XYZ file of N, CA and C in Angstrom:
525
model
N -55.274 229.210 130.981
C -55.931 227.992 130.508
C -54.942 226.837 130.659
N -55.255 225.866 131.154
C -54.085 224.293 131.407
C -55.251 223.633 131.335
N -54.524 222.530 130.349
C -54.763 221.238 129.534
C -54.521 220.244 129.889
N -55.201 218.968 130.586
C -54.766 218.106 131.519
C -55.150 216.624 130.934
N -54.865 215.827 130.839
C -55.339 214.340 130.648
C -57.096 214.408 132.032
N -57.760 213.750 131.830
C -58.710 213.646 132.446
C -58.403 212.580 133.115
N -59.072 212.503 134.933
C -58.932 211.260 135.398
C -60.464 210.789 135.704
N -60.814 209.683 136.769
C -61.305 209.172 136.876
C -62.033 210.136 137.941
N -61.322 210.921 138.534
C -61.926 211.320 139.757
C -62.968 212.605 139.306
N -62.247 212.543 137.997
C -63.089 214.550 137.485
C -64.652 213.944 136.995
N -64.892 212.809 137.204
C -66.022 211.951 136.341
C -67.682 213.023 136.785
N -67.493 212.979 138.559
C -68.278 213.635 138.844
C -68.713 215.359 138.386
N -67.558 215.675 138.169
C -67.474 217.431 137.681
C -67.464 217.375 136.284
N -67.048 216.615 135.910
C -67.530 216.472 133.730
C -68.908 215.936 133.747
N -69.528 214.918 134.231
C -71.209 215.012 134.111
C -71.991 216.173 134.609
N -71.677 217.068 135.087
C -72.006 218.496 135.433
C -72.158 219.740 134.327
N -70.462 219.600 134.118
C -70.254 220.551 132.880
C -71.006 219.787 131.153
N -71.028 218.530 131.053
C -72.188 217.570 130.464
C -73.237 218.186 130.407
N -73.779 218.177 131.322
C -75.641 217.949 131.440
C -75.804 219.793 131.052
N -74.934 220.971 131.594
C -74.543 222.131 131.416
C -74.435 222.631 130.020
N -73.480 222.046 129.548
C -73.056 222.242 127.745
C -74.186 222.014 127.291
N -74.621 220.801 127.116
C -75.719 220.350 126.258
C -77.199 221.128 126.709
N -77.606 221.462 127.575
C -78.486 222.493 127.811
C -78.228 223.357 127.697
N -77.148 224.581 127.570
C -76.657 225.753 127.456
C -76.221 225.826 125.547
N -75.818 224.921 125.520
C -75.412 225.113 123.919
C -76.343 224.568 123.123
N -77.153 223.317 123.111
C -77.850 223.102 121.950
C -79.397 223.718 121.988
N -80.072 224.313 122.899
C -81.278 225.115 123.113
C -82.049 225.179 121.788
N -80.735 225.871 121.173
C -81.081 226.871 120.242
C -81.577 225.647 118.788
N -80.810 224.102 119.086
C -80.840 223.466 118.310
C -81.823 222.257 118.535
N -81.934 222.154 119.255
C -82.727 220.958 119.912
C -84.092 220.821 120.951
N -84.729 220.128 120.922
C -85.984 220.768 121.414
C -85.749 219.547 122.586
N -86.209 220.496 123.959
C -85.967 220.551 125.450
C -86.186 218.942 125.745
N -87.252 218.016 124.525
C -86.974 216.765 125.168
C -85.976 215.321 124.119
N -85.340 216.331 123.131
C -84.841 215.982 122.347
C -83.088 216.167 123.110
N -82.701 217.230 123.690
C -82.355 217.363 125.231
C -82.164 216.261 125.802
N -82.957 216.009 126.506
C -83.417 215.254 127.894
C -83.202 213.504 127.372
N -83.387 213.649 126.163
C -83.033 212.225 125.752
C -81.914 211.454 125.429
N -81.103 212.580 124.890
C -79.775 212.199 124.541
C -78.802 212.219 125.529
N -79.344 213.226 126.425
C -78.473 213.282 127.972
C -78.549 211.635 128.807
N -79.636 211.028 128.300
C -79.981 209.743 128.911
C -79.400 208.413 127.907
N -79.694 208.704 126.463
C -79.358 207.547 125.754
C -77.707 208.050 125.131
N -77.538 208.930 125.198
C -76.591 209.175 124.353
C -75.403 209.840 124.956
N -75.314 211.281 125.273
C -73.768 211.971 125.573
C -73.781 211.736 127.221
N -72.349 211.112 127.324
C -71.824 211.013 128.399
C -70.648 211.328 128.486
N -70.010 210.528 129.456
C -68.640 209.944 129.608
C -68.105 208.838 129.034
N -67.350 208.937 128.090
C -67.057 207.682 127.865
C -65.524 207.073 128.586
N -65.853 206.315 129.913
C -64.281 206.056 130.314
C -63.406 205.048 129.642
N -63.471 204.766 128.489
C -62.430 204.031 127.854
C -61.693 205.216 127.433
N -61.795 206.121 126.988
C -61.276 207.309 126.856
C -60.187 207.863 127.907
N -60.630 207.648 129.066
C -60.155 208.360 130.411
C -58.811 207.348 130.510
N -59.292 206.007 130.328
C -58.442 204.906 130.514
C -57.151 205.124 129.509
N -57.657 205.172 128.346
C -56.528 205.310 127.617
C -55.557 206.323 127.382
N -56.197 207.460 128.157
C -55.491 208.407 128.504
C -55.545 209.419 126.984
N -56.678 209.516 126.644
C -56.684 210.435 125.093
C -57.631 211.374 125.194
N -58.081 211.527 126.957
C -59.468 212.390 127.240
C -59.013 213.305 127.887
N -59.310 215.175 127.832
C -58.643 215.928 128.364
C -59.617 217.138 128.880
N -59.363 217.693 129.858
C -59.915 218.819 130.356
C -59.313 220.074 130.237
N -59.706 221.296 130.199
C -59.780 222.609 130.321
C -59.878 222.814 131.547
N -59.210 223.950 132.681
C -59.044 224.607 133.654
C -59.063 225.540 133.483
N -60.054 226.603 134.261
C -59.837 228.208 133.561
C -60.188 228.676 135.346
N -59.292 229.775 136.054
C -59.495 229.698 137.059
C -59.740 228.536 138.422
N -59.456 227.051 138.412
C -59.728 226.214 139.168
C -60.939 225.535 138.475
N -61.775 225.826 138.038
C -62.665 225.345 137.260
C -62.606 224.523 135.768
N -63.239 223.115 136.045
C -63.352 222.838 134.419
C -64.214 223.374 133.684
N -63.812 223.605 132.806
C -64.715 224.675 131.340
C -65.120 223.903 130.300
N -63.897 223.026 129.938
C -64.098 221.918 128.577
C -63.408 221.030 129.058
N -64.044 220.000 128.115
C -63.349 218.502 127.828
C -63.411 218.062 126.256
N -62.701 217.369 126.135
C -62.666 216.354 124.861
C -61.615 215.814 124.373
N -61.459 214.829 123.755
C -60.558 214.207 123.385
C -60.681 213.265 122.015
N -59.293 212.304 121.542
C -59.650 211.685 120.198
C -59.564 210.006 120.701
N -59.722 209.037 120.002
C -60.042 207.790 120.467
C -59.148 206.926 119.187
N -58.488 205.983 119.295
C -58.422 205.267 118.305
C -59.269 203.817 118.502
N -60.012 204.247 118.924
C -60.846 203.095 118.615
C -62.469 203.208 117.805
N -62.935 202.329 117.327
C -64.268 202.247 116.221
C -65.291 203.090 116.898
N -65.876 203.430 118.249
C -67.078 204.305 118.506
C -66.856 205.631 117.808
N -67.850 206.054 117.260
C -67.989 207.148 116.593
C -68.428 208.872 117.280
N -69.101 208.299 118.344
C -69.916 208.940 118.754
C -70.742 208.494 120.855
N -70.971 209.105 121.629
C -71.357 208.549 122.820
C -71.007 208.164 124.210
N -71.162 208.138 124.836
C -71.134 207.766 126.435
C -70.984 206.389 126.642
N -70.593 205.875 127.827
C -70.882 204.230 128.430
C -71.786 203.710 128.122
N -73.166 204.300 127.960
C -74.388 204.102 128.330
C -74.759 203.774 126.626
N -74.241 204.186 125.268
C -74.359 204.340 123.801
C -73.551 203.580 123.331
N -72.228 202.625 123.550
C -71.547 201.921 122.772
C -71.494 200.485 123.291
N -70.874 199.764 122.539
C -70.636 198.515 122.708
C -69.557 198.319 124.042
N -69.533 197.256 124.683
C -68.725 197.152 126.058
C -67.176 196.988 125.007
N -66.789 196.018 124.274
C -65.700 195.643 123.569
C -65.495 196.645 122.282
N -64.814 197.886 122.779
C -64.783 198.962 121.692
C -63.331 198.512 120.756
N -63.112 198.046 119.521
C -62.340 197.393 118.904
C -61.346 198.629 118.206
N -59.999 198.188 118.092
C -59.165 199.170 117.696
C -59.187 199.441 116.680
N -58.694 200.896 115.594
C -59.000 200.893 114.565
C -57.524 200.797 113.609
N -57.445 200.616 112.801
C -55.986 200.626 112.250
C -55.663 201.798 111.479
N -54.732 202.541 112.156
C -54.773 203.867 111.616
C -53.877 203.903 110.317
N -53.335 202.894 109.350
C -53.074 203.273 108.497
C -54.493 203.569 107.371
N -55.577 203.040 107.954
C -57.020 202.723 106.949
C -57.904 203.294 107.469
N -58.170 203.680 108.418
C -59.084 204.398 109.268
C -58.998 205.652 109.581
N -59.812 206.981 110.225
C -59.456 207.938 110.776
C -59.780 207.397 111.918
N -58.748 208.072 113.369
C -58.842 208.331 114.479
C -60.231 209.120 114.636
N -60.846 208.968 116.326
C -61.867 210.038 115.874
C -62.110 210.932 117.010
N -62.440 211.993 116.888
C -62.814 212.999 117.827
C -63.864 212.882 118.766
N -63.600 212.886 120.366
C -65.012 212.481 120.545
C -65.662 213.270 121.592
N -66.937 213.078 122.509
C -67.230 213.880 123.107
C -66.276 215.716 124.344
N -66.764 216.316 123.188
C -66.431 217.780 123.704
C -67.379 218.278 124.164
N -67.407 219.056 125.066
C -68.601 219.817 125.915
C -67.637 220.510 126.275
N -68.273 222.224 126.440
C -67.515 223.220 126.813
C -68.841 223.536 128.200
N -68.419 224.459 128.511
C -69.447 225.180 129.760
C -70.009 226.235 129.219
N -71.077 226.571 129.234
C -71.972 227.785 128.584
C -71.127 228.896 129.013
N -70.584 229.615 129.953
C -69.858 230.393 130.501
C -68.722 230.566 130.171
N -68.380 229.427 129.369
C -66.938 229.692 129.033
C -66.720 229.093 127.202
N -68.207 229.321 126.854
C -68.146 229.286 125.531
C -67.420 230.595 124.477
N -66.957 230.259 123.182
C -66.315 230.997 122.206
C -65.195 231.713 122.884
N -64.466 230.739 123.793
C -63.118 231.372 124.104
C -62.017 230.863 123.626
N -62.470 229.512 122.968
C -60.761 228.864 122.079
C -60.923 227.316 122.771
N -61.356 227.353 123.568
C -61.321 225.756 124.596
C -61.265 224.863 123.549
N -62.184 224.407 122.805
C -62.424 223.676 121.995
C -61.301 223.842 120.932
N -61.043 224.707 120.343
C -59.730 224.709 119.496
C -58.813 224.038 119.899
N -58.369 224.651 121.315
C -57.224 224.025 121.911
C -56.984 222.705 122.112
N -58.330 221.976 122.458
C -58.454 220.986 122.253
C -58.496 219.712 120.829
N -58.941 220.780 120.399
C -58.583 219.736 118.919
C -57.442 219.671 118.607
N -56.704 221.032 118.725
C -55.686 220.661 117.692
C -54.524 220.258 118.839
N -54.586 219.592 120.253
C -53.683 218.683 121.066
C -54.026 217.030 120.263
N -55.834 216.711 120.384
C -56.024 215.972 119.792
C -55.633 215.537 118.527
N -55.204 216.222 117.215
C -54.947 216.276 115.709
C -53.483 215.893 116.089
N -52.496 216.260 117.106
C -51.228 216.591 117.094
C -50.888 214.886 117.847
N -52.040 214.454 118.608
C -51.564 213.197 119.270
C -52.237 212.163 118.219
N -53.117 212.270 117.681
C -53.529 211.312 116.664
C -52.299 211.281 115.658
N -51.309 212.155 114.882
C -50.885 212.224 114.062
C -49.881 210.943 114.986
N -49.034 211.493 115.848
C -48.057 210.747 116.504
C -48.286 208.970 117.374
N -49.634 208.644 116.913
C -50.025 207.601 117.401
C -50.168 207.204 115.118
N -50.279 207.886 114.680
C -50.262 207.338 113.068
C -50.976 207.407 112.125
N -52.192 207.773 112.349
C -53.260 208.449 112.094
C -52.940 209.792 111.151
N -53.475 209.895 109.748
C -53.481 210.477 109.250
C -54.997 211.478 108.686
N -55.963 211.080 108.923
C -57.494 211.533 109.438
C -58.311 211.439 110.352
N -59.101 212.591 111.026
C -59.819 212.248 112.002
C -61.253 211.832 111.447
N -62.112 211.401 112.638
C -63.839 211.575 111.930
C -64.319 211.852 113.138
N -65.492 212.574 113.081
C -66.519 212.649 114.198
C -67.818 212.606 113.819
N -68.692 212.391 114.928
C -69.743 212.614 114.894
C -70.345 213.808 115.518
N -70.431 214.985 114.842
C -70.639 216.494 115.592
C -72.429 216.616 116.037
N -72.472 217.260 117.108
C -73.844 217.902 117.424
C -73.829 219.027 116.575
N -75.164 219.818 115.977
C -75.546 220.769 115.552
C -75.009 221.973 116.027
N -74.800 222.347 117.374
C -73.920 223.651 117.495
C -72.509 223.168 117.184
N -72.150 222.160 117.610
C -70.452 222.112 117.324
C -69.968 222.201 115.738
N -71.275 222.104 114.611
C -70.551 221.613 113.095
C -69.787 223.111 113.079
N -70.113 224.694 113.593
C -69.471 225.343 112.809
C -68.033 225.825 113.732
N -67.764 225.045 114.383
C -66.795 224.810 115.175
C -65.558 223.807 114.177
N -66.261 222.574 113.846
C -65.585 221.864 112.941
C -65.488 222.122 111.707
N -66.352 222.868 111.194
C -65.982 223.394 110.015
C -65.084 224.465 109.989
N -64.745 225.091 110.956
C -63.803 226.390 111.338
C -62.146 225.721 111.141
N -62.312 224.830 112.162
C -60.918 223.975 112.106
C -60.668 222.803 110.467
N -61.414 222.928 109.731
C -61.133 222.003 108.790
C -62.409 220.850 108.286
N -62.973 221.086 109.226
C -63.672 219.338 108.881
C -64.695 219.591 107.646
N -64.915 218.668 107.269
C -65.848 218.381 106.169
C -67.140 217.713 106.399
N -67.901 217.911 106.025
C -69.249 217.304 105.887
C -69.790 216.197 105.168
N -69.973 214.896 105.760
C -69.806 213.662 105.066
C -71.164 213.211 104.669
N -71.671 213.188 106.074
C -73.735 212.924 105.702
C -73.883 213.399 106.918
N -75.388 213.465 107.076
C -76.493 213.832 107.806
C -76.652 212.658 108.937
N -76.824 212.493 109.982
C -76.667 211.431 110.653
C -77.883 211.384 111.278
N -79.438 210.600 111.529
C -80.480 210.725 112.458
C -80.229 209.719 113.457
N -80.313 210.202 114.833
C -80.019 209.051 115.382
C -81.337 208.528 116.404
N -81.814 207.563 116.364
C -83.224 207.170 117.231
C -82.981 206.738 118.297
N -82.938 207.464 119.592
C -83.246 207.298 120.786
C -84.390 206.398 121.218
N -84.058 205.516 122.344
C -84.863 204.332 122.716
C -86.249 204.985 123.463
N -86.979 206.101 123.399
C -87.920 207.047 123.597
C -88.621 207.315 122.703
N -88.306 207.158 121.743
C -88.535 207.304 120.424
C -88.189 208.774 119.763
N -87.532 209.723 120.738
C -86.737 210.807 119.721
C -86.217 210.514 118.912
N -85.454 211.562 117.954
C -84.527 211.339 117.240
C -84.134 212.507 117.394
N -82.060 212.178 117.290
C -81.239 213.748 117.373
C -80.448 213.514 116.043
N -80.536 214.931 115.518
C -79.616 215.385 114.496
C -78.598 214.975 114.708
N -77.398 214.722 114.126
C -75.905 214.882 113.978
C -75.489 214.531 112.548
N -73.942 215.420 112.310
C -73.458 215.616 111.592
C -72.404 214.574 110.840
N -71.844 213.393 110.348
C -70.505 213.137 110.372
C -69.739 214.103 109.532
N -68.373 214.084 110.144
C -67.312 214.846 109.478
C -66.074 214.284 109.633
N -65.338 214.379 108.731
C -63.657 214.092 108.439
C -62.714 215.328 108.210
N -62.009 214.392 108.317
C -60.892 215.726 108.268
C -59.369 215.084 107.991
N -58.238 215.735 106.744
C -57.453 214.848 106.923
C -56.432 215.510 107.798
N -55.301 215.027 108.585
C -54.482 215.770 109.058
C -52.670 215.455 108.618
């Protein structure tokens, strides 16, 4: 398994393992156009992430498996396509840093990816000053975050411009 900063070029092969995760993992949670909506209004790529260099991939055999990374900046949650263009910094003596889009590959689910990934993330948030994280979790990922620590803050509905709505979780965590 090697742990890499994400670039610009993997953009095409992480909307893959994207559109993959979220059909392979939330099935069980989400109904097929509840799916289809959030893949459109909601989980992406977010390249301010990539830019700042706090977004990371999984390699397992030549292949990416996972991604994710932490942000110090205010989006909570989302893709290019879900936040504001001017994502504002957060001040980590008052704020948590926050965890943000992870997607693993159905194939290479419950092998640690995601662990590994958090806790690079927990270890670079601490050293940037940050003393809590927050996220906004999908329904399969809460018992992932609850495994590693996180807590359960509220219930989050979020209304897609379709007029779905997707579950999510917020959670904190201090580190």
């Amino acid at each position: 398994m090697t742990i890499r900063p994400a670039t610009f070029q993997d953009i095409p092969e992480l909307k893959k393992l994207l559109d993959n995760s979220v059909r392979g993992l939330s099935k069980d949670y989400y109904t097929t156009s509840q799916i289809d909506s959030a893949l459109k209004y909601i989980f992406g790529i977010d390249t301010q992430l990539i830019d700042d260099g706090s977004y990371y991939v999984v390699e397992l055999d030549g292949t990416i498996a996972g991604c994710g990374g932490w942000s110090r900046r205010k989006t909570l949650y989302g893709g290019d396509q879900h936040k504001e263009l001017h994502d504002t910094l957060l001040d980590p003596t008052k704020e948590p840093a926050r965890i943000r889009a992870f997607f693993v590959h159905p194939d290479y689910a419950r092998r640690g990816i995601g662990r590994k990934i958090i806790e690079l993330c927990e270890n670079e948030a601490k050293k940037h000053g940050f003393s809590s994280l927050a996220l906004g979790a999908t329904l399969p990922g809460v018992p992932l975050y609850k495994a590693m620590g996180f807590k359960e803050v509220e219930q989050i509905v979020e209304p897609l411009l379709d007029g779905e709505k997707l579950e999510l979780v917020s959670m904190i965590k201090n580190i």
